[in-house]
Coordinates of C-alpha atoms and ligand atoms in Angstrom, one line a residue:
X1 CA -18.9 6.2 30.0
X2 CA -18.5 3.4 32.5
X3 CA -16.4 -0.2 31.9
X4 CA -20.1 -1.5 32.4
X5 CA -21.6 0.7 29.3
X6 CA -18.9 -0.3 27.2
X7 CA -19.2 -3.9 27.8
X8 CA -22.3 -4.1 26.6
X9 CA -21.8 -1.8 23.6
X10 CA -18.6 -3.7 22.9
X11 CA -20.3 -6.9 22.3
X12 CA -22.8 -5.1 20.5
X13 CA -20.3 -3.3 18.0
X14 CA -18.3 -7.2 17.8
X15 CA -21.9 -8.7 16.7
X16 CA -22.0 -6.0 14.4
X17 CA -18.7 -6.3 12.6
X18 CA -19.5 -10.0 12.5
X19 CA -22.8 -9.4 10.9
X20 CA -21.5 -6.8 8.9
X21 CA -19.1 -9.6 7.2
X22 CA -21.4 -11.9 7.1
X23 CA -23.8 -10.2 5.2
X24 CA -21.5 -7.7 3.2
X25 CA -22.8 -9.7 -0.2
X26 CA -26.5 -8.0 0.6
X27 CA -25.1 -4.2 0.6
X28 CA -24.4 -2.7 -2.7
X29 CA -20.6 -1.8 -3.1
X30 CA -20.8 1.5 -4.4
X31 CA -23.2 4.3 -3.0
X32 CA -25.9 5.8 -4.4
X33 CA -26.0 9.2 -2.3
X34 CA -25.3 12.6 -3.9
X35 CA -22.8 15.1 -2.6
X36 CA -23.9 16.9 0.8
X37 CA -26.7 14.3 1.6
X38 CA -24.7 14.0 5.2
X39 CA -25.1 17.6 5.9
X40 CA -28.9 17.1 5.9
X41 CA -28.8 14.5 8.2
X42 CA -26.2 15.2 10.6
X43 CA -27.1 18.8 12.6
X44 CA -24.3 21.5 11.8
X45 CA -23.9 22.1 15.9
X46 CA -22.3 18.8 18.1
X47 CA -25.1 17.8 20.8
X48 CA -24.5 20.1 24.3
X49 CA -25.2 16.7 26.2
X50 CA -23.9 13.4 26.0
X51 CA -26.5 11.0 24.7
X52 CA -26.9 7.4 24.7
X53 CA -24.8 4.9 23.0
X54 CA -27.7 3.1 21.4
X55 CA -29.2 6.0 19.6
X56 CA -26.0 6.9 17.9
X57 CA -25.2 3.2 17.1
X58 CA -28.5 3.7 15.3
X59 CA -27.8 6.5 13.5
X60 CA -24.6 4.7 12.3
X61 CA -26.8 2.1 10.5
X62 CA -29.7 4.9 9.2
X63 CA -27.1 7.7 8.5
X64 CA -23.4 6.6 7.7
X65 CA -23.7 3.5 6.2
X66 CA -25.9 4.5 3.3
X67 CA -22.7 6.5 2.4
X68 CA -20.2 3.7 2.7
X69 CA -18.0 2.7 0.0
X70 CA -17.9 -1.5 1.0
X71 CA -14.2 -1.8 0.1
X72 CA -14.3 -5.6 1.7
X73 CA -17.4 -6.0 -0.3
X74 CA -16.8 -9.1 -3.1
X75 CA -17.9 -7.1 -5.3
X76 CA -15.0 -4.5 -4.7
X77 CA -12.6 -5.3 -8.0
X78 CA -10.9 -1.3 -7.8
X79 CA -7.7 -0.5 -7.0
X80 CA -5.6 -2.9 -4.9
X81 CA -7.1 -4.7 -2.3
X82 CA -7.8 -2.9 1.4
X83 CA -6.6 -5.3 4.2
X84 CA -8.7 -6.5 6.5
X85 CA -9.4 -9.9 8.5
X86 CA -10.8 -11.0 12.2
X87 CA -7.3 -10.6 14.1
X88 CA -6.2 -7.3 12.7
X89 CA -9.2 -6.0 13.9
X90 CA -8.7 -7.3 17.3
X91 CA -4.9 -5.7 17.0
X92 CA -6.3 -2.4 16.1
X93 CA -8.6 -2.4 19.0
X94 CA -6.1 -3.6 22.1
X95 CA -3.7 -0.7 20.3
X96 CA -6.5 1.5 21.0
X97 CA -7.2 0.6 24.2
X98 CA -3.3 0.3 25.4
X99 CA -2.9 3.6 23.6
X100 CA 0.8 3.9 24.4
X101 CA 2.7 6.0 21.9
X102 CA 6.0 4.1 21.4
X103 CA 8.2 7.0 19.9
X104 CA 11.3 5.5 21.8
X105 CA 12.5 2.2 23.8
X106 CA 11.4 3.3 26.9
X107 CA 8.3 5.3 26.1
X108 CA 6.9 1.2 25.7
X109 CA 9.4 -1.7 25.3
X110 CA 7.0 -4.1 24.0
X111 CA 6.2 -1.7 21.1
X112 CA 9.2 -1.3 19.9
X113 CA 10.5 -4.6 20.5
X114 CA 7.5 -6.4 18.8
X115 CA 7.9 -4.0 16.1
X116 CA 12.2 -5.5 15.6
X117 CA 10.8 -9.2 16.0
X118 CA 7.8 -8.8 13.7
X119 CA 9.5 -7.1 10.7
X120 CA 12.8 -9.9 11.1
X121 CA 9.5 -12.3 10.9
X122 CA 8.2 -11.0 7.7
X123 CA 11.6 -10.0 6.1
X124 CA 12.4 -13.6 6.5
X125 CA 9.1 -14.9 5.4
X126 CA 10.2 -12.8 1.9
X127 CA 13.2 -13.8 1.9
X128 CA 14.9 -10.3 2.1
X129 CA 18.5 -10.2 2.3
X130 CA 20.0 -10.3 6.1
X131 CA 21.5 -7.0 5.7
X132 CA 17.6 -5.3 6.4
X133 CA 16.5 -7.2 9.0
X134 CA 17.1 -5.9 12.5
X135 CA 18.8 -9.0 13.7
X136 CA 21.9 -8.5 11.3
X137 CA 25.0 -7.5 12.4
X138 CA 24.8 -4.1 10.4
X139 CA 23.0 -1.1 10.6
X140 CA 20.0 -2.5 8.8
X141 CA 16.2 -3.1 10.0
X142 CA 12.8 -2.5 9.4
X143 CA 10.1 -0.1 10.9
X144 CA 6.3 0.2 10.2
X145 CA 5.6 3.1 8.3
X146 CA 1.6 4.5 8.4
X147 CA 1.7 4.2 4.2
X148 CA 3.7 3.2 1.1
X149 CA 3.3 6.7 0.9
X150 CA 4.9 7.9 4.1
X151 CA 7.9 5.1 3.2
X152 CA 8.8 6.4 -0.5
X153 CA 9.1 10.0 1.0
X154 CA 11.0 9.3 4.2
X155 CA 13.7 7.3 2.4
X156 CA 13.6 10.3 -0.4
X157 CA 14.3 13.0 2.5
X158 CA 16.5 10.6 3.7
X159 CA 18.1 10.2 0.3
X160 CA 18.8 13.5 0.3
X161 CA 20.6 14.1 3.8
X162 CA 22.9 11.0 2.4
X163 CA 23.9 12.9 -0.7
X164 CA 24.0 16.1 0.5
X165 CA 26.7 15.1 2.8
X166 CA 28.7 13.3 0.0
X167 CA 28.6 16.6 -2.1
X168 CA 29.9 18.8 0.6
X169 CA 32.8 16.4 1.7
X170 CA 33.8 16.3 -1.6
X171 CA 32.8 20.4 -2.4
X172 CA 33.3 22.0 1.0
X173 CA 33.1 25.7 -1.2
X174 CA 29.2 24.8 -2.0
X175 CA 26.4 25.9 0.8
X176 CA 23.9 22.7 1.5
X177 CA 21.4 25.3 -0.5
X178 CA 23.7 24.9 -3.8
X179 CA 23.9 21.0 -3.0
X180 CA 20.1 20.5 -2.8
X181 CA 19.0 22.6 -5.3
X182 CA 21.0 20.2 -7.8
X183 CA 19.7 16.8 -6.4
X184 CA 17.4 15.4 -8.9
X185 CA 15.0 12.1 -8.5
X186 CA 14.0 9.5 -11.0
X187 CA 10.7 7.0 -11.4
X188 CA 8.9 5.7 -14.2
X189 CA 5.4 6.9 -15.2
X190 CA 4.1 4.2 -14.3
X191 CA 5.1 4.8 -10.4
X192 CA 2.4 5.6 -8.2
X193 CA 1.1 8.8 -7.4
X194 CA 2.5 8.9 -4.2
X195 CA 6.2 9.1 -5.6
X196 CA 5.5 11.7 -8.0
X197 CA 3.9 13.8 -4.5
X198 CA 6.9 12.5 -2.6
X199 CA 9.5 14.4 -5.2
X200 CA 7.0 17.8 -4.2
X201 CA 6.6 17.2 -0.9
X202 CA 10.8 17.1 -0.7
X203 CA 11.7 19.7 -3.1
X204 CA 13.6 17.1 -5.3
X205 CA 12.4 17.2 -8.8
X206 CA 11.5 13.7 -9.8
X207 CA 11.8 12.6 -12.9
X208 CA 9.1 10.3 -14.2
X209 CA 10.6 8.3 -17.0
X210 CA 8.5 7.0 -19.2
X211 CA 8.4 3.3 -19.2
X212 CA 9.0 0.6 -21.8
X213 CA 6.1 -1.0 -23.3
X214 CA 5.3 -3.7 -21.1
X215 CA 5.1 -0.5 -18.0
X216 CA 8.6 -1.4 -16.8
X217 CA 11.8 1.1 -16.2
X218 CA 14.9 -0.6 -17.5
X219 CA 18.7 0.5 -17.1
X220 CA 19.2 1.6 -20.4
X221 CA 16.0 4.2 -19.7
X222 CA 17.2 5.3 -16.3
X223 CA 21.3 5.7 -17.3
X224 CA 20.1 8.2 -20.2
X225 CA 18.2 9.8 -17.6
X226 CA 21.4 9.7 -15.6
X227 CA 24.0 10.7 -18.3
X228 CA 21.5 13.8 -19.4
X229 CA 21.6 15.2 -15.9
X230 CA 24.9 15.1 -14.9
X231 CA 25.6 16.9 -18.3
X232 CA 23.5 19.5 -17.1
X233 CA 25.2 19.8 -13.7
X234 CA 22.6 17.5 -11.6
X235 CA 23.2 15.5 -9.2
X236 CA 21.1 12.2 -9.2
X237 CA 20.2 11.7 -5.6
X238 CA 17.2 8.8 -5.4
X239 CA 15.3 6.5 -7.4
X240 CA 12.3 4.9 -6.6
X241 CA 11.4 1.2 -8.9
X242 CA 8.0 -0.1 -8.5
X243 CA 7.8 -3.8 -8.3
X244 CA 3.9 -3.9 -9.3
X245 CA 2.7 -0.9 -10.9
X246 CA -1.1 0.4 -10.0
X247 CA -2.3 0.3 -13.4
X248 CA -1.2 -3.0 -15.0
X249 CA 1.2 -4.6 -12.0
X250 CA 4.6 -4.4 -13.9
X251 CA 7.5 -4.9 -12.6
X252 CA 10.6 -2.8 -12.7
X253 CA 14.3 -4.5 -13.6
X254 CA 16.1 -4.3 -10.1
X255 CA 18.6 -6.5 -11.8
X256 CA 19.6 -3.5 -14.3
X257 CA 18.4 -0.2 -12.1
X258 CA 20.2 -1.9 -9.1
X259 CA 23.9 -1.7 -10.2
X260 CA 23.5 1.4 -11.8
X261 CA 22.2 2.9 -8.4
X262 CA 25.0 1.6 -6.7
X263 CA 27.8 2.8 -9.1
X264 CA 26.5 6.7 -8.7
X265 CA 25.9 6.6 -5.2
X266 CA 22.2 6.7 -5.6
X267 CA 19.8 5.5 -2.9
X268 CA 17.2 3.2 -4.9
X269 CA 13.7 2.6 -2.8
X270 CA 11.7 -0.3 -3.9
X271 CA 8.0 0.2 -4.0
X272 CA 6.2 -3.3 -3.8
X273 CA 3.3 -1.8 -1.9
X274 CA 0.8 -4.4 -3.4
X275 CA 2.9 -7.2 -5.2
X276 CA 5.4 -7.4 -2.4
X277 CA 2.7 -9.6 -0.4
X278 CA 2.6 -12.6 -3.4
X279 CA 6.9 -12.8 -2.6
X280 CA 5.3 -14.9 0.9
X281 CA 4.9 -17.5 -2.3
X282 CA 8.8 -18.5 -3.2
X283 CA 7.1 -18.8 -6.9
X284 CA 7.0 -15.6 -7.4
X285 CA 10.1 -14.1 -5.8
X286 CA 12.2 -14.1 -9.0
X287 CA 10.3 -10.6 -9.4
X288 CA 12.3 -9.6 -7.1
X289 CA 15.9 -10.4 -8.7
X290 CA 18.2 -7.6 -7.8
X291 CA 16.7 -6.4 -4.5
X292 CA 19.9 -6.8 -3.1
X293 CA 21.7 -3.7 -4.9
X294 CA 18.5 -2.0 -3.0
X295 CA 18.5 0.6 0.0
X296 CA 15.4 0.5 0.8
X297 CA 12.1 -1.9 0.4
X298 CA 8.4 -1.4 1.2
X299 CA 5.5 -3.9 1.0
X300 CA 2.2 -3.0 2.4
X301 CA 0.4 -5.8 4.6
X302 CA -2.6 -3.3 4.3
X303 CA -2.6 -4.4 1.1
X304 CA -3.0 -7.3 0.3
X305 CA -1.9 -9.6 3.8
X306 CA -4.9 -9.3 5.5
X307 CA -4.1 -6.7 7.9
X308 CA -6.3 -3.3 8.2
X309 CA -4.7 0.0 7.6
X310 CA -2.5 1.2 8.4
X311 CA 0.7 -1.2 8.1
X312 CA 3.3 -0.2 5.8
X313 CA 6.2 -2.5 6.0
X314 CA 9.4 -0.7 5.2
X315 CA 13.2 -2.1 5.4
X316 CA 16.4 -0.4 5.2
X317 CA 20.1 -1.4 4.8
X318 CA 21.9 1.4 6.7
X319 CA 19.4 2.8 9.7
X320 CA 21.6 5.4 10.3
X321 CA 21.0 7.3 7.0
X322 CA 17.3 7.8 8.9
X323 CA 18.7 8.4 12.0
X324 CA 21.0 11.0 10.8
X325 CA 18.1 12.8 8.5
X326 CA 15.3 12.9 11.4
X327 CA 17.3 13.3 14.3
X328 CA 16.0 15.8 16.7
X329 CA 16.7 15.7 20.2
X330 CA 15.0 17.4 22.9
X331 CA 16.0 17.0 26.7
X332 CA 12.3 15.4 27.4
X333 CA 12.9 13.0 25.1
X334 CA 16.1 11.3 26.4
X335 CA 16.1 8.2 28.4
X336 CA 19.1 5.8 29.7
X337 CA 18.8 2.8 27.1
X338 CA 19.0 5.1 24.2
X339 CA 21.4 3.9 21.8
X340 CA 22.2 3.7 17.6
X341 CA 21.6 -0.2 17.5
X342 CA 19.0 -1.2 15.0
X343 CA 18.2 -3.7 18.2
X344 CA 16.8 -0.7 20.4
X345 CA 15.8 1.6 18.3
X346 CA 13.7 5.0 19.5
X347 CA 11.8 4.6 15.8
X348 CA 10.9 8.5 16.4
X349 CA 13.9 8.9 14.2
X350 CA 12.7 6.4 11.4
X351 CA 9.5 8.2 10.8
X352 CA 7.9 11.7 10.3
X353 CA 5.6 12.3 13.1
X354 CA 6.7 11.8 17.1
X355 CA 3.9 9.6 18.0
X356 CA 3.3 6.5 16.6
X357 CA 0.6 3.5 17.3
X358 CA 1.4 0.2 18.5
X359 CA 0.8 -1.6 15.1
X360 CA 2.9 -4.2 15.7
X361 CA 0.3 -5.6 17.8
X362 CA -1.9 -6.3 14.4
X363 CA 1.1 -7.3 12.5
X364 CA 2.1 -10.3 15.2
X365 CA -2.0 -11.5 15.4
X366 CA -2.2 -11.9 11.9
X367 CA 1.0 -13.7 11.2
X368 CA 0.1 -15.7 14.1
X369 CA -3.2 -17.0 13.5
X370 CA -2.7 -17.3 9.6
X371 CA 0.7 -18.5 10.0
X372 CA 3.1 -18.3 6.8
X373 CA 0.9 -21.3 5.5
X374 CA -2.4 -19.2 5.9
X375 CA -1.1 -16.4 4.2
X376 CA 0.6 -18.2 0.8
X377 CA -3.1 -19.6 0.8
X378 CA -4.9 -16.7 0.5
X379 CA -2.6 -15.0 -2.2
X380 CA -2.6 -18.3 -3.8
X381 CA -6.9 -18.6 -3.8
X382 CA -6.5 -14.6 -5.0
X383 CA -4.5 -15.3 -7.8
X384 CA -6.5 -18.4 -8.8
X385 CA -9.9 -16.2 -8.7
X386 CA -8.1 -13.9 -11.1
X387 CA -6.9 -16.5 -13.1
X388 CA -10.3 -17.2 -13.6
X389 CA -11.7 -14.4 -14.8
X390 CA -8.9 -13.6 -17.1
X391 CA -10.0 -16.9 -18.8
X392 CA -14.0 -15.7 -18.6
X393 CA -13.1 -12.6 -20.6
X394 CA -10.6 -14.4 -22.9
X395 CA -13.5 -16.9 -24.0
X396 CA -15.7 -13.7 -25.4
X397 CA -14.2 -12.6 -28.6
X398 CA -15.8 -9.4 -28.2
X399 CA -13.2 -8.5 -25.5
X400 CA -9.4 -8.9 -25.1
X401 CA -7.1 -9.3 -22.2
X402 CA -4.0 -7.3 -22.0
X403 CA -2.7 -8.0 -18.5
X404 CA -3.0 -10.8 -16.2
X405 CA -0.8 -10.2 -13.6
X406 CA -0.7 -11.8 -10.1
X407 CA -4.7 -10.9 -8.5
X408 CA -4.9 -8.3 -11.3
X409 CA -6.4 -8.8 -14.9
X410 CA -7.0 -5.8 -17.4
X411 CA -9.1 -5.6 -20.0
X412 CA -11.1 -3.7 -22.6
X413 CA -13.6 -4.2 -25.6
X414 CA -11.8 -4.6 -28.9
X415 CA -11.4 -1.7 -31.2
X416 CA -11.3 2.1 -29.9
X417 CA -11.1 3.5 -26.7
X418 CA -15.2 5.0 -26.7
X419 CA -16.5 1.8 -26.7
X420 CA -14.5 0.7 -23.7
X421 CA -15.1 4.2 -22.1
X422 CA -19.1 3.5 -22.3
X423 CA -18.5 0.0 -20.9
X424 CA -16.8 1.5 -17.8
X425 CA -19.7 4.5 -17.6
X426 CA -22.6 1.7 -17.7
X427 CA -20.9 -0.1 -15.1
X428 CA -20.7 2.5 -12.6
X429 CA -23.8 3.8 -13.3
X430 CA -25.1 0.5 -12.5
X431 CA -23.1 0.1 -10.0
X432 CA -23.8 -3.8 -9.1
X433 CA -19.1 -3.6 -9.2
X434 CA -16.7 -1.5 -8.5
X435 CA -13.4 -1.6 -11.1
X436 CA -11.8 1.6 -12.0
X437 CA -9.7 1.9 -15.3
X438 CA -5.8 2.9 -16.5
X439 CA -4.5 3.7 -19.8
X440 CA -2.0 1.4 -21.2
X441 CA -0.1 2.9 -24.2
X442 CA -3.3 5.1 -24.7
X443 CA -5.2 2.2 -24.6
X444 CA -8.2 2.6 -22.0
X445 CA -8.4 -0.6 -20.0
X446 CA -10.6 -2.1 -17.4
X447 CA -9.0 -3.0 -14.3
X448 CA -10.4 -6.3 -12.2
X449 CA -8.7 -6.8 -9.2
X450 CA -9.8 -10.0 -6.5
X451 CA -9.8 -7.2 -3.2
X452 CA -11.8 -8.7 -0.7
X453 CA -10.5 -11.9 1.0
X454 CA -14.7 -12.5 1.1
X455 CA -14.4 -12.8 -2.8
X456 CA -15.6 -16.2 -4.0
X457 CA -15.7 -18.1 -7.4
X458 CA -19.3 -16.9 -7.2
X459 CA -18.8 -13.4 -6.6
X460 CA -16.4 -13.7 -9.8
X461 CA -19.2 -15.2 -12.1
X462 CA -21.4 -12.5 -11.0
X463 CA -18.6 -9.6 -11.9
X464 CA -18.6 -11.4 -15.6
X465 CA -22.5 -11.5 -15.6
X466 CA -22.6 -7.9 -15.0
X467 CA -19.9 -7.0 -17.6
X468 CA -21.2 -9.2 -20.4
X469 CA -24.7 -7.2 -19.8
X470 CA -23.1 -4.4 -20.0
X471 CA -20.9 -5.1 -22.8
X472 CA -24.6 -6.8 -24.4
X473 CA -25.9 -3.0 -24.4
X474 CA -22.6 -1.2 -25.5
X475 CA -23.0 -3.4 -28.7
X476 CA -26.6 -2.8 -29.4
X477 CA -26.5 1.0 -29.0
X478 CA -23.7 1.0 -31.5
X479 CA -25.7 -1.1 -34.2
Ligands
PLP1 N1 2.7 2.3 -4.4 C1 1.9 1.5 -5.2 C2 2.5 0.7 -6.2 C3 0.5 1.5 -5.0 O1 -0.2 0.7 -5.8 C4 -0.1 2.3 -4.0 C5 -1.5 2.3 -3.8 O2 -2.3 1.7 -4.4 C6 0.8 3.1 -3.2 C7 2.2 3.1 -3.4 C8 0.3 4.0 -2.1 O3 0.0 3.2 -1.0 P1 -0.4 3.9 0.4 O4 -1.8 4.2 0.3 O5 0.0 2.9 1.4 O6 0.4 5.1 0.5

């Protein structure tokens, strides 16, 4: 394909992502295909000559999109919203078409550079304490990380290199197989599934604690944790506190977990994948009370800031702890700038694969066209949509309300869990929303969630239209 093809299909594919947007209230949110339909539409053998841009763009619209989840549809109220906005997308595609692959300094400057500036940018805008950003005197900085995900297990293996040095300086007689196979993990079971997968993924065993009854770990649940393994001959090695649980947005007590952390040597991680983004709000940043006694702290802008995934902001006090766990070196891979300050860093050595993408680039464009201003505005409107529809349901005595929580409101019908159960059924089968549900102290609940930045006061009256006919029907078939 020539610059002169894909000049015209460019503008084509930009008139069809601004349509696409435009329109996204017209498009159901969910699907309606069965399993496999693709494989009847799509030929099982890839074509043996090129064919023409505009046929296949067609075939996008007849063929792929019937089977598209619209996760930036208004009508999207599952999960935790998907960033996504005009200058992310313009990131994403001059990172595609610079496609340099800034594992070190040198292998692009400007990627890794933009990548130091950006995350001293939005640490400050959370007001993270100096000793993470880049810019500090310390070993500390930040580093974009692909997922919350990838962040929670990096700082676990991480974790681990830390402690298993400890052990053996103070135990040179033990092998580092004797050390590791000791090191034990903590959460609570509340955490996301991604922590739970990170403790597998690193051979740690992690300890999901279960939570108090408003979903939050406290120090008096963790130290009994502590105090039982150390009994045992364990050695506590990592804990990871949510700040914003996925089913019902609690909020771990840094302030307790954080001391006690500190006092056994334990590295404590801080996931604030989705709840992270409202701290750009100083109303909000008590939440974060005790991050200081932290080691590590990830917020996803994929999230809920507006940029598209993937952008997985994750900051740590002491880089070297990375450095020292990843560090390969190969003779290809040197170059003459290479150095342990934060300032310069070859982020190869922060991260699990080699490569990496020049998402920085997104990062900058959307904290430069939304500016700080921009971006308390829309967590602001988010929250004020929820607040909204935490009041709808509170006004029906039929239902109760048993979080509302930043953009995040759960519900359910009163009295057992069946009736809320048949509620969620008819609304996917209808399929007019998309919520998905979590169980709080065996109660089933409703999740809504304000996802797409498209969301509206009047996309919100239509979610509480649907759910009261829904509800309307539950009733009747039980009288
Ligand atoms: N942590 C929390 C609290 C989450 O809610 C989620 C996803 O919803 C994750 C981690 C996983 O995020 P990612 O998809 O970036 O790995």
């Amino acid at each position: 394909m020539d610059s002169k093809a894909f000049r015209e299909w460019g503008k084509t594919v930009i008139d069809y992502i601004a349509d696409y947007n435009d329109n996204i209230r017209d498009r159901p949110v969910l699907s309606t295909v069965k399993p496999g339909y693709l494989y009847e539409l799509i030929p099982s053998e890839a074509p043996v000559k090129g064919e023409d841009w505009k046929t296949v763009m067609a075939d996008l619209d007849n063929k792929i999109m019937p089977g598209i989840t619209h996760w930036n549809s208004p009508q999207f109220h599952a999960f935790f919203p998907t960033g996504n906005s005009y200058p992310a997308i313009m990131g994403d595609m001059l990172c595609n078409a610079i496609g340099s692959i800034g594992f070190s300094w040198m292998t692009s400057p400007a990627c890794t550079e933009l990548e130091v500036q950006v995350m001293n940018w939005f640490g400050k805008i959370l007001d993270l304490p100096k000793e993470f950003l880049n810019e500090s005197k310390g070993p500390g900085g930040g580093v974009i990380q692909g997922s919350a995900s990838e962040a929670t297990f990096v700082c676990l293996l991480a974790a681990k290199d830390r402690t298993t040095k400890r052990i053996k300086a103070l135990h040179p007689e033990m092998t580092d197989g004797e050390i590791k196979a000791k090191l034990v993990a903590y959460t609570s079971d509340q955490s996301n599934s991604s922590v739970e997968k990170a403790g597998l993924l690193g051979s740690m065993p992690m300890r999901m604690l279960k939570a108090d009854k408003s979903g939050r770990m406290t120090g008096f649940i963790l130290s009994e944790a502590i105090a039982e393994d150390v009994a045992r001959g364990l050695i506590p090695c990592y804990v990871v506190a949510t700040l914003g649980t996925t089913g019902i947005c609690a909020f771990d007590n840094l302030e307790e977990l954080g001391p006690i952390c500190n006092e056994n040597k334990i590295w404590l991680h801080v996931d604030a994948a989705y709840a992270g983004a409202a701290f750009v709000l100083p109303e909000y940043r008590y939440l974060m009370a005790g991050v200081q006694f932290a080691d590590s702290f990830d917020v996803n802008l994929h999230k809920w800031l507006l940029v598209n995934f993937d952008c997985s902001a994750l900051w740590v006090k002491n880089s070297t702890y990375l450095v020292d766990a990843f560090n390969v070196e190969r003779v290809y891979l040197k170059h003459s700038y290479q150095s342990q300050d934060p300032q310069v860093p070859d982020y190869r050595h922060w991260q699990i694969p080699l490569g990496r993408r020049f998402r920085s680039l997104k990062m900058w464009f959307v904290l430069r066209i939304y500016g700080v201003e921009g971006l308390q505005a829309h967590i602001k409107k988010q929250v004020h949509l929820a607040d909204m529809f935490g009041k709808f349901v509170n006004q029906d005595p039929r239902f109760e309300v048993t979080t509302v929580a930043m953009g995040l409101v759960c519900f359910r019908l009163k009295g057992d869990n069946a009736l809320t159960k048949n509620l969620y059924e008819r609304l996917m089968a209808s399929g007019q929303i998309y919520l998905v549900t979590a169980t709080v102290q065996k109660r089933l609940v409703i999740r809504f969630v304000v996802c797409s930045r498209l969301t509206e006061e009047i996309d919100v009256q239509f979610a509480w239209n649907e759910i009261r006919t829904q509800a309307d029907r539950v009733k009747s078939e039980r009288d």
